[in-house]
Amino acid sequence: MVCTRNDLSAWKDFPKGLRVLLLDEDSDSAAEIKSKLEAMDYIVYTFCNESEALSAVSSRPESFHVAIIEVSTSSNNGGLKFLETAKDLPTIMTSNIHCISTMMKCIALGAVEFLRKPLSEDKLRNIWQHVVHKAFSVGGNDLSESLKPVKDSVASMLHLQSEEGEPNHEHSDKIEDASMIHENDREPSAVNSKYPAPSTPQLEQGGRLLVNGDVQEHTNWSTEKESGDPDGESKSVETTSGNIVAEVTAPVDQPQGPRETMVKGEADLVDCTKGERTVDSHPQDRVNSKDSHAGAKRPNTDSGLHSSWPNKADRKKLKVEWTTELHKEFVQAVDQLGIDQAIPSRILELMKVEGLTRHNVASHLQKYRMHKRHILPKEDNRRWPQSDQTQRSCYPHKPIMAFPPYHSNHVVPVGPFYPMWGTPHPASIQSWGSQGYYPWQPTETWHWKPYPGVHADAWGCPVMPIPRGNCSKHSKYAECSRIDCSSTMDNSSMPQSSVEHQPAEELIDEVVKEAINKPWLPLPLGLKPPSTDSVLAELSRQGISTIPPRINGSNSC
DNA sequence: AGAGAAATAT
DNA sequence: AATATTTCTC
């Protein structure tokens, strides 16, 4: 009758079927208790003398979940021996005498509770709590066989994910609902309607699990890198069977450093539970915050609704708002990492923004790249009239043959495609580029590397006509190793439709790919060999520092 | 597992 | 229409 883990995952209506060892020398009393317990769908094993009970519990300890032991009046130590022996078994002592010292003795010896006779249904109803409590108090390893399944079952009910146990969503929701109420005395409502048998947790332990479940929700939110989405990206509080108690008892975690991102529920205006939440930011953490007026720009900042933490429903839909701030941090991270390192997880790491997920970053990065590739060149040309030519011309975005048609002297009054992203004013909303913020590592370091393992730019990347003069200012390796479009295309007569520039990009991709994959072949028309600078940079990037001294500054532009 | 692209949602 | 999230593919 060993209760295995599998049995327990099927223990849907816990605590029905809980196995109770009952020791009472008074057979009438025993019968009475037994019938009450059985009415609650507990399974009762009655013993009328201690030694029988002892042998039963020692020979098959896994057969019982809880014991109710009468403190015998007839013998001196009646019942206490059992208590001492069956330490793994949550044991409730009972007696019709209620001598305080006896009670204390029982508790001191490990009894989980002392119940005065007669044992009413109410008293008996809650004995399952001790089972659960024990299951969660004891470390996973020394958990007695009979309790493991209990723990699994409960963990599963609470959606705590004990090991790979399948979480039970219906249950978790209900429990969560119940826990939101924070009441100790639960009438047979949510939980109990599903588990009609006993219950009405009164003891601290019982309630604690639920309350802590709630706490954990919060903890989860504040630490999780990915909000509670089920794809498991949440690296936060992975509650496992071994550490639930510790986890749950720990104070709600104080973000120690990471900034927090602003997230917004979808229904901003509805009510406190749905309204936007602005997490307090930690000024001391904002080491990189460059603009003091940033706060004023935050469209969402502080509507005074700090009240409630997101409940589950809302949490799912929390939306990251890419404010200027946030975007700036993003760009900084990206710049800092450089093109080949700028992957969502690293960016996320660098940004240290609380609550931001890798998905968020990935998405933003996707957009960022799109803009870099397709939009910025246009934007750049048209919206940075003051810029020295270098900035524009050295843009690393790929293909350039198809630079958007447009004459620099022709002021285009029409709004940009993506006004948000291209606005030149540093203080205004998002602008993708990082120029101006991090002059030591300008966006030029963004060399899109379409083919893993090789830096395309080092091998020749197509590029716009090189403007006169300014090249030498930029030591980056990219700029001199590009196609000189003017040799093959006439800028002034370039196609006006940006549609036509797509195929050209792909073509260039192909050409570059070919050049990369077959370095022994002559470079295709339009590709220049890599410059010395670019080769050196690539070599040093790959950890090769010693180069034969045969370099003659041939990187003329 | 995680990056990136595409699809989908708001 | 812009942009964020989700889903899908590799």
PDB file of C-alpha atoms in Angstrom, chain A residues 387-490:
ATOM      1  CA  SER A 387      26.295  65.963 -40.053  1.00  0.00           C
ATOM      2  CA  ASP A 388      29.706  65.680 -41.419  1.00  0.00           C
ATOM      3  CA  GLN A 389      29.667  63.229 -44.208  1.00  0.00           C
ATOM      4  CA  THR A 390      31.514  60.654 -42.325  1.00  0.00           C
ATOM      5  CA  GLN A 391      28.693  59.751 -40.148  1.00  0.00           C
ATOM      6  CA  ARG A 392      26.490  58.956 -42.973  1.00  0.00           C
ATOM      7  CA  SER A 393      28.872  57.412 -45.297  1.00  0.00           C
ATOM      8  CA  CYS A 394      30.465  55.193 -42.821  1.00  0.00           C
ATOM      9  CA  TYR A 395      27.297  53.668 -41.753  1.00  0.00           C
ATOM     10  CA  PRO A 396      27.876  50.050 -41.539  1.00  0.00           C
ATOM     11  CA  HIS A 397      24.472  49.003 -42.542  1.00  0.00           C
ATOM     12  CA  LYS A 398      24.773  46.554 -45.092  1.00  0.00           C
ATOM     13  CA  PRO A 399      24.049  47.215 -48.612  1.00  0.00           C
ATOM     14  CA  ILE A 400      24.173  50.292 -49.915  1.00  0.00           C
ATOM     15  CA  MET A 401      24.028  50.169 -53.487  1.00  0.00           C
ATOM     16  CA  ALA A 402      20.453  50.855 -53.110  1.00  0.00           C
ATOM     17  CA  PHE A 403      20.730  53.796 -50.936  1.00  0.00           C
ATOM     18  CA  PRO A 404      17.486  55.527 -50.891  1.00  0.00           C
ATOM     19  CA  PRO A 405      17.028  57.818 -53.697  1.00  0.00           C
ATOM     20  CA  TYR A 406      17.125  61.224 -52.636  1.00  0.00           C
ATOM     21  CA  HIS A 407      18.983  64.299 -53.055  1.00  0.00           C
ATOM     22  CA  SER A 408      20.511  65.862 -50.129  1.00  0.00           C
ATOM     23  CA  ASN A 409      19.619  69.313 -51.143  1.00  0.00           C
ATOM     24  CA  HIS A 410      16.049  68.398 -51.514  1.00  0.00           C
ATOM     25  CA  VAL A 411      14.324  69.060 -48.271  1.00  0.00           C
ATOM     26  CA  VAL A 412      11.558  66.620 -47.832  1.00  0.00           C
ATOM     27  CA  PRO A 413       8.705  68.043 -45.901  1.00  0.00           C
ATOM     28  CA  VAL A 414       6.938  64.794 -45.556  1.00  0.00           C
ATOM     29  CA  GLY A 415       7.049  63.107 -42.234  1.00  0.00           C
ATOM     30  CA  PRO A 416       9.549  60.364 -41.849  1.00  0.00           C
ATOM     31  CA  PHE A 417       8.520  56.796 -41.980  1.00  0.00           C
ATOM     32  CA  TYR A 418       9.326  56.297 -38.369  1.00  0.00           C
ATOM     33  CA  PRO A 419       9.328  59.608 -36.720  1.00  0.00           C
ATOM     34  CA  MET A 420       9.882  58.088 -33.378  1.00  0.00           C
ATOM     35  CA  TRP A 421      13.109  56.550 -34.290  1.00  0.00           C
ATOM     36  CA  GLY A 422      14.764  59.092 -36.357  1.00  0.00           C
ATOM     37  CA  THR A 423      14.281  62.305 -34.582  1.00  0.00           C
ATOM     38  CA  PRO A 424      17.563  64.070 -34.473  1.00  0.00           C
ATOM     39  CA  HIS A 425      17.088  66.026 -31.323  1.00  0.00           C
ATOM     40  CA  PRO A 426      18.987  64.287 -28.631  1.00  0.00           C
ATOM     41  CA  ALA A 427      16.549  65.205 -25.977  1.00  0.00           C
ATOM     42  CA  SER A 428      13.507  64.151 -27.822  1.00  0.00           C
ATOM     43  CA  ILE A 429      12.075  60.769 -28.078  1.00  0.00           C
ATOM     44  CA  GLN A 430      13.779  57.713 -29.123  1.00  0.00           C
ATOM     45  CA  SER A 431      16.512  57.947 -31.578  1.00  0.00           C
ATOM     46  CA  TRP A 432      18.259  54.873 -32.599  1.00  0.00           C
ATOM     47  CA  GLY A 433      21.689  56.090 -33.170  1.00  0.00           C
ATOM     48  CA  SER A 434      24.058  56.424 -30.348  1.00  0.00           C
ATOM     49  CA  GLN A 435      26.202  59.084 -31.809  1.00  0.00           C
ATOM     50  CA  GLY A 436      26.641  61.840 -29.410  1.00  0.00           C
ATOM     51  CA  TYR A 437      26.148  59.695 -26.414  1.00  0.00           C
ATOM     52  CA  TYR A 438      29.088  57.464 -26.705  1.00  0.00           C
ATOM     53  CA  PRO A 439      31.599  59.061 -28.922  1.00  0.00           C
ATOM     54  CA  TRP A 440      34.191  56.603 -27.839  1.00  0.00           C
ATOM     55  CA  GLN A 441      32.235  53.874 -29.393  1.00  0.00           C
ATOM     56  CA  PRO A 442      29.987  55.192 -32.006  1.00  0.00           C
ATOM     57  CA  THR A 443      27.454  53.262 -33.883  1.00  0.00           C
ATOM     58  CA  GLU A 444      30.011  52.662 -36.506  1.00  0.00           C
ATOM     59  CA  THR A 445      30.971  49.672 -34.515  1.00  0.00           C
ATOM     60  CA  TRP A 446      27.844  48.066 -35.671  1.00  0.00           C
ATOM     61  CA  HIS A 447      29.048  45.852 -38.369  1.00  0.00           C
ATOM     62  CA  TRP A 448      26.357  43.580 -39.321  1.00  0.00           C
ATOM     63  CA  LYS A 449      27.723  40.231 -39.610  1.00  0.00           C
ATOM     64  CA  PRO A 450      25.388  38.148 -41.561  1.00  0.00           C
ATOM     65  CA  TYR A 451      27.532  35.089 -41.511  1.00  0.00           C
ATOM     66  CA  PRO A 452      28.631  33.572 -38.299  1.00  0.00           C
ATOM     67  CA  GLY A 453      32.231  33.404 -37.492  1.00  0.00           C
ATOM     68  CA  VAL A 454      33.329  35.968 -39.972  1.00  0.00           C
ATOM     69  CA  HIS A 455      33.128  39.645 -39.797  1.00  0.00           C
ATOM     70  CA  ALA A 456      31.792  40.638 -43.061  1.00  0.00           C
ATOM     71  CA  ASP A 457      33.239  44.034 -42.962  1.00  0.00           C
ATOM     72  CA  ALA A 458      36.646  42.679 -42.557  1.00  0.00           C
ATOM     73  CA  TRP A 459      36.219  40.991 -45.838  1.00  0.00           C
ATOM     74  CA  GLY A 460      34.737  43.738 -47.745  1.00  0.00           C
ATOM     75  CA  CYS A 461      31.412  45.200 -47.308  1.00  0.00           C
ATOM     76  CA  PRO A 462      29.610  47.129 -49.909  1.00  0.00           C
ATOM     77  CA  VAL A 463      29.248  50.698 -49.112  1.00  0.00           C
ATOM     78  CA  MET A 464      28.357  54.125 -50.308  1.00  0.00           C
ATOM     79  CA  PRO A 465      30.682  56.348 -52.130  1.00  0.00           C
ATOM     80  CA  ILE A 466      33.302  57.484 -49.768  1.00  0.00           C
ATOM     81  CA  PRO A 467      33.154  61.103 -49.001  1.00  0.00           C
ATOM     82  CA  ARG A 468      36.225  63.059 -49.307  1.00  0.00           C
ATOM     83  CA  GLY A 469      38.358  63.928 -46.477  1.00  0.00           C
ATOM     84  CA  ASN A 470      37.034  62.544 -43.324  1.00  0.00           C
ATOM     85  CA  CYS A 471      37.952  58.960 -43.575  1.00  0.00           C
ATOM     86  CA  SER A 472      41.128  59.199 -41.673  1.00  0.00           C
ATOM     87  CA  LYS A 473      39.269  60.358 -38.660  1.00  0.00           C
ATOM     88  CA  HIS A 474      37.764  56.986 -38.287  1.00  0.00           C
ATOM     89  CA  SER A 475      40.055  54.224 -37.459  1.00  0.00           C
ATOM     90  CA  LYS A 476      37.380  51.678 -37.586  1.00  0.00           C
ATOM     91  CA  TYR A 477      38.039  49.074 -40.066  1.00  0.00           C
ATOM     92  CA  ALA A 478      34.847  49.185 -41.897  1.00  0.00           C
ATOM     93  CA  GLU A 479      34.790  52.232 -43.916  1.00  0.00           C
ATOM     94  CA  CYS A 480      37.492  51.733 -46.409  1.00  0.00           C
ATOM     95  CA  SER A 481      36.590  48.298 -47.391  1.00  0.00           C
ATOM     96  CA  ARG A 482      33.483  48.797 -49.254  1.00  0.00           C
ATOM     97  CA  ILE A 483      32.056  48.912 -52.619  1.00  0.00           C
ATOM     98  CA  ASP A 484      32.433  52.120 -54.292  1.00  0.00           C
ATOM     99  CA  CYS A 485      28.990  52.496 -55.590  1.00  0.00           C
ATOM    100  CA  SER A 486      29.812  55.326 -57.789  1.00  0.00           C
ATOM    101  CA  SER A 487      31.766  53.030 -59.954  1.00  0.00           C
ATOM    102  CA  THR A 488      28.793  51.004 -60.817  1.00  0.00           C
ATOM    103  CA  MET A 489      25.917  53.238 -60.185  1.00  0.00           C
ATOM    104  CA  ASP A 490      25.038  56.732 -60.732  1.00  0.00           C
TER     105      ASP A 490
END
